[in-house]
CSV table of C-alpha atoms in Angstrom, one decimal:
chain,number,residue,atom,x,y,z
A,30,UNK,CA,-0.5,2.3,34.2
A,31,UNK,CA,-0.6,3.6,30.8
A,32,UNK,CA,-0.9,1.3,27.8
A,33,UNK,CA,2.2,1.4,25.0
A,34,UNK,CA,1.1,3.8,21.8
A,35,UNK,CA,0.5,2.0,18.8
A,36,UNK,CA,3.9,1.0,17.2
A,37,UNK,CA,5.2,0.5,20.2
A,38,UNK,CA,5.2,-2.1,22.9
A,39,UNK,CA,6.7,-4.0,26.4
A,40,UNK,CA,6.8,-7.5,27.0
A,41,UNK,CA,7.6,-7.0,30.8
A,42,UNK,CA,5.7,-3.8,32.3
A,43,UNK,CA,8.7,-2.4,33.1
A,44,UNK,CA,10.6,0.7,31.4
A,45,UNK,CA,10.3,2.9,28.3
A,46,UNK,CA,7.7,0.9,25.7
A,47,UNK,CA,10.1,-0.5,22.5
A,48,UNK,CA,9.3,0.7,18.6
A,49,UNK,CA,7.8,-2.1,17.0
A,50,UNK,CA,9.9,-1.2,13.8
A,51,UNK,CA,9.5,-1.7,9.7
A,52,UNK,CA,8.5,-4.7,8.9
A,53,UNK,CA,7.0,-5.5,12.3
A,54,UNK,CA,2.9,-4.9,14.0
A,55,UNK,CA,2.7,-5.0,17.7
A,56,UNK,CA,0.4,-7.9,18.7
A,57,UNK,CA,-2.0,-8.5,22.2
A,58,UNK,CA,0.4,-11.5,22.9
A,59,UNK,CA,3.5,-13.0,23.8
A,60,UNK,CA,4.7,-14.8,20.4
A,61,UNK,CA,1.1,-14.0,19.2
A,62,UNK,CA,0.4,-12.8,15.7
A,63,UNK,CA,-3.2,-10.8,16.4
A,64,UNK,CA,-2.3,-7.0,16.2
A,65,UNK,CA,-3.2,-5.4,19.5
A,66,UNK,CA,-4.9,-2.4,18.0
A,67,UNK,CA,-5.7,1.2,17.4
A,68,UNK,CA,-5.2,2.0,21.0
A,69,UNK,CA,-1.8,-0.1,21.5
A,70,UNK,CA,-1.3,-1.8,24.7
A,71,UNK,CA,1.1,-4.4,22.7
A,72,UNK,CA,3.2,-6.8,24.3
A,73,UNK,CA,5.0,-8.1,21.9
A,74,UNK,CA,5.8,-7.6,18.3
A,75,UNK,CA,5.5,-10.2,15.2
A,76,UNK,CA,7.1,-10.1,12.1
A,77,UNK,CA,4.9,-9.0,9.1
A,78,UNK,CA,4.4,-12.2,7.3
A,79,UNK,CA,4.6,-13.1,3.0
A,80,UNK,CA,2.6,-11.0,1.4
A,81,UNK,CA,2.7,-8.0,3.8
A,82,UNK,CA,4.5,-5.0,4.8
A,83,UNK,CA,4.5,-2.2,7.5
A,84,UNK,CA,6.2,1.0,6.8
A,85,UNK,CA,6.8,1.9,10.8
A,86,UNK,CA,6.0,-0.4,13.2
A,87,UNK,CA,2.4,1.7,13.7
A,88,UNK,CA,-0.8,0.0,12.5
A,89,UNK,CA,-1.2,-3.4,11.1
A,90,UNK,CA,0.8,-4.9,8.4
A,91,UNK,CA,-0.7,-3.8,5.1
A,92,UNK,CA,-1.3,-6.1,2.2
A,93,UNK,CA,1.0,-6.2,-0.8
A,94,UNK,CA,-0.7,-5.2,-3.7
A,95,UNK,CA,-1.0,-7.7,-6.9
A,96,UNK,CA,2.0,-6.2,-10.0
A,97,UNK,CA,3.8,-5.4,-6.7
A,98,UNK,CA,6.7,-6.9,-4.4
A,99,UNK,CA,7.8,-6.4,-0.8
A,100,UNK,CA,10.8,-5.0,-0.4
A,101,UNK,CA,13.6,-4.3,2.3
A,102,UNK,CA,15.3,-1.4,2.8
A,103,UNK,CA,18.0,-2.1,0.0
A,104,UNK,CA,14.6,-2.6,-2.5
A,105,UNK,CA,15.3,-6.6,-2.4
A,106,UNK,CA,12.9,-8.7,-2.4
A,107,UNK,CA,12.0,-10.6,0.9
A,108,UNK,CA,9.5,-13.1,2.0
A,109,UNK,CA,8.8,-11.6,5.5
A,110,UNK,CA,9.6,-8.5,7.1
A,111,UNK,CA,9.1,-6.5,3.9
A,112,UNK,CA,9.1,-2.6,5.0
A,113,UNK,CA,7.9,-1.2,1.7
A,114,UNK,CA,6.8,-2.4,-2.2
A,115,UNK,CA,7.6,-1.5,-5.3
A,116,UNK,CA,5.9,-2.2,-8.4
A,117,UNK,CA,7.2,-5.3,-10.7
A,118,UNK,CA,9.7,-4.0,-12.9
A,119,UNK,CA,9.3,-4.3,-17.0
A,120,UNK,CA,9.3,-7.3,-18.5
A,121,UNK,CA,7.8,-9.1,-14.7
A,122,UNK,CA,4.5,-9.4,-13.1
A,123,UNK,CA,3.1,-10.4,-10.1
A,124,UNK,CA,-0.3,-11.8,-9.5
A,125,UNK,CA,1.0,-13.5,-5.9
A,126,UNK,CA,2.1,-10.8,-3.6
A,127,UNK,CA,3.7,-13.7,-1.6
A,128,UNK,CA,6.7,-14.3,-3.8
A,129,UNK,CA,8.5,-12.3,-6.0
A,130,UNK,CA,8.0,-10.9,-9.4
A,131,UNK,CA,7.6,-13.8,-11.9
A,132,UNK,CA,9.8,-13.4,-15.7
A,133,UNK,CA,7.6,-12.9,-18.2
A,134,UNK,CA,7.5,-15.9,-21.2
A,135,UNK,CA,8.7,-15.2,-24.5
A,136,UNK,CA,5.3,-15.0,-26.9
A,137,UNK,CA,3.6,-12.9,-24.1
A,138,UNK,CA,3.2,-8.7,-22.5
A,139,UNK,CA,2.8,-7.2,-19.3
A,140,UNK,CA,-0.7,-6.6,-18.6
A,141,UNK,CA,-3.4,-5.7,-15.8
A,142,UNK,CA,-6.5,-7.7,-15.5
A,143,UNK,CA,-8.2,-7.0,-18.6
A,144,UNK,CA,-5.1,-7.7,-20.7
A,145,UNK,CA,-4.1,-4.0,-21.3
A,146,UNK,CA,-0.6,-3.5,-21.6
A,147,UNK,CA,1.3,-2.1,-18.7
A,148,UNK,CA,5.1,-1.1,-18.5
A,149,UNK,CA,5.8,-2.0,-15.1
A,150,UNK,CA,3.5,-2.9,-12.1
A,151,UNK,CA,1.8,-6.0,-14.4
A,152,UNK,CA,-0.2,-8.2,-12.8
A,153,UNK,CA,-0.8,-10.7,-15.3
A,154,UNK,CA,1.0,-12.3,-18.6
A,155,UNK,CA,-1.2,-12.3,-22.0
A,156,UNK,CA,-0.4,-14.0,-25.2
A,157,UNK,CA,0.8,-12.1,-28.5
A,158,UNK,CA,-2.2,-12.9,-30.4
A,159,UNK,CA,-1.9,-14.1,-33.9
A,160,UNK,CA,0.3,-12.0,-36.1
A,161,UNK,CA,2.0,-10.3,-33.4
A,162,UNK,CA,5.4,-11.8,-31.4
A,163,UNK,CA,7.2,-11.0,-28.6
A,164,UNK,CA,11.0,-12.5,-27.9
A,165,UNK,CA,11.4,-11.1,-25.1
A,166,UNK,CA,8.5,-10.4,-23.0
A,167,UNK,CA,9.5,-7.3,-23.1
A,168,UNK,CA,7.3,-4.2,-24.2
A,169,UNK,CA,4.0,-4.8,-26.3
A,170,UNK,CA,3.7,-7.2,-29.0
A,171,UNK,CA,5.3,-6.6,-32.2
A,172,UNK,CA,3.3,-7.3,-35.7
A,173,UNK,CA,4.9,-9.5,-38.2
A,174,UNK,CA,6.5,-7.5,-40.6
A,175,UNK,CA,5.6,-7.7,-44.4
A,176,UNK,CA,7.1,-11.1,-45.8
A,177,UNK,CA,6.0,-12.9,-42.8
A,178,UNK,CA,2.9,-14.4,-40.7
A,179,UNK,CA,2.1,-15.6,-37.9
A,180,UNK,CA,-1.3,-18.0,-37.1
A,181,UNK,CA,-0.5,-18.8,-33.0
A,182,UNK,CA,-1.2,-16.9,-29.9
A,183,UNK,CA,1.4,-16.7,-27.2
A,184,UNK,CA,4.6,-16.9,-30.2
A,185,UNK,CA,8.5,-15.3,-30.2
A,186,UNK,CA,8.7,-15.3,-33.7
A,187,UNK,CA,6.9,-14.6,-37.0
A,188,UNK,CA,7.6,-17.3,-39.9
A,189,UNK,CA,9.0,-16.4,-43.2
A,190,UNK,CA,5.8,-16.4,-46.4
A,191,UNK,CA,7.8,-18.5,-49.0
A,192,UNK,CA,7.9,-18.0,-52.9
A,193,UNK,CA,4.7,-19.0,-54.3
A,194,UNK,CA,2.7,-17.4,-51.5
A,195,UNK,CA,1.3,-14.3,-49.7
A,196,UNK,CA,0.7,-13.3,-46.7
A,197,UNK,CA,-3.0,-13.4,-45.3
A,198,UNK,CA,-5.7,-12.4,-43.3
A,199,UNK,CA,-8.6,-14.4,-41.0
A,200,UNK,CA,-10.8,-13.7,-45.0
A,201,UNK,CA,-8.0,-15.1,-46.4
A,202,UNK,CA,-7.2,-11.5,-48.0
A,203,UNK,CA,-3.5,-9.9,-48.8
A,204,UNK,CA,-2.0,-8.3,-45.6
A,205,UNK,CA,0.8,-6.7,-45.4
A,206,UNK,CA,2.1,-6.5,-42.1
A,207,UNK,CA,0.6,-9.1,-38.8
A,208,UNK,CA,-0.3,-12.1,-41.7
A,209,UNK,CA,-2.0,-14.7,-39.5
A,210,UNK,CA,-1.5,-16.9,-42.4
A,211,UNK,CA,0.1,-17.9,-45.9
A,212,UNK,CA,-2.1,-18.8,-49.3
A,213,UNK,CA,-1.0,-20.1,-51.8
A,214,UNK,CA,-1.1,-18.3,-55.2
A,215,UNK,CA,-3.7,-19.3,-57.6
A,216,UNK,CA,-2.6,-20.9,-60.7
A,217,UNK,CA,-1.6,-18.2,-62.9
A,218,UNK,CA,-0.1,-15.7,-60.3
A,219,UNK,CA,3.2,-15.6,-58.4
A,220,UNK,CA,5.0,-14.3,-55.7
A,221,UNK,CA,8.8,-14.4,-55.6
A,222,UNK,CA,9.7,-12.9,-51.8
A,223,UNK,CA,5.9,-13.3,-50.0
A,224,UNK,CA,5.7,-9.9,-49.4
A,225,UNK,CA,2.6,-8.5,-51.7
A,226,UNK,CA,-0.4,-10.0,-52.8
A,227,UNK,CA,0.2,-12.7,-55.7
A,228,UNK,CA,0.9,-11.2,-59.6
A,229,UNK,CA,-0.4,-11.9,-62.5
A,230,UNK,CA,2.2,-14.5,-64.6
A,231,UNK,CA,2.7,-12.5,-67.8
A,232,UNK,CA,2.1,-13.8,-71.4
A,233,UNK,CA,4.9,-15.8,-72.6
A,234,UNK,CA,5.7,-16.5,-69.0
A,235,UNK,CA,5.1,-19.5,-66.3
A,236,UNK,CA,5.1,-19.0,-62.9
């Protein structure tokens, strides 16, 4: 007798030995889930399971990578049986190849491990930090424009400096653009739309 190739296998002995197929790994046992090897001899086949994939039938079923999916052969998603993986699309991550590609929240980016943005393929979701938003989780973080501040991490908006005030930074300083904060203007200075540092009140004036 001559054992069944690797990607192949027969439950009875008898015949031509079966592919295993995409999405399958041919296993030492009847219903078993133990791959049977390098050097075949399979007798049965079992279904790659949540979180793995096989391309042919041949080998073991390969672990899904983390910012990845499994995939079937129309690129869906699926829980078992996956034949290949793509990498999470923009604006998703995945740091559990068992399930799908998770939304990003609104306040947050795409990133790999050490919190560097990635397009697609994220395997993680890292707040905006202060002055910076994101509405969308989509992209990087956006600085708060000039006129407006932000003092959270993890925000979908920036908030509006009113009259009287400036934007600021962490020293408490005038900055235009990604203000973590809002100070008011001394007494003797004023700020009509928030978007400079404060003015001088000129003589004959009152702010």
């Amino acid at each position: 007798k001559q054992l069944c190739a690797d990607g192949t296998y027969s439950s009875t002995g008898t015949g031509d030995c079966l592919a295993v197929g995409a999405g399958y790994k041919g296993v030492n046992a009847v219903g078993g889930t133990v791959w049977a090897g390098v050097s075949g001899g399979a007798v049965d086949r079992s279904i790659c399971l949540a979180g793995a994939y096989s391309i042919s039938g041949v080998g073991n079923c390969l672990s899904v990578l983390a910012g990845y999916r499994a995939i079937n052969s129309n690129g869906a998603f699926v829980a078992t049986g996956a034949i290949n993986t793509s990498k999470c699309p923009p604006g998703t991550y995945s740091s559990n190849p068992t399930i799908d590609c998770t939304l990003l929240s609104n306040g947050y980016y795409g990133s790999n491990n050490d919190g560097v943005y990635t397009e697609s393929g994220a395997t993680k979701q890292t707040q905006c930090v202060p002055g910076t938003y994101n509405s969308k989780g989509l992209g990087e973080c956006d600085i708060c424009a000039n006129g407006s501040y932000q003092p959270n991490s993890g925000a979908s908006i920036c908030l509006d400096v009113p009259d009287g005030y400036m934007g600021v930074d962490a020293s408490g300083d005038f900055k235009k653009e990604g203000a973590i904060d809002k100070k008011a203007c001394p007494e003797g200075y004023y700020n009509r739309l928030g978007n400079s540092a404060c003015v001088i009140t000129p003589a004959g004036h009152y702010a």
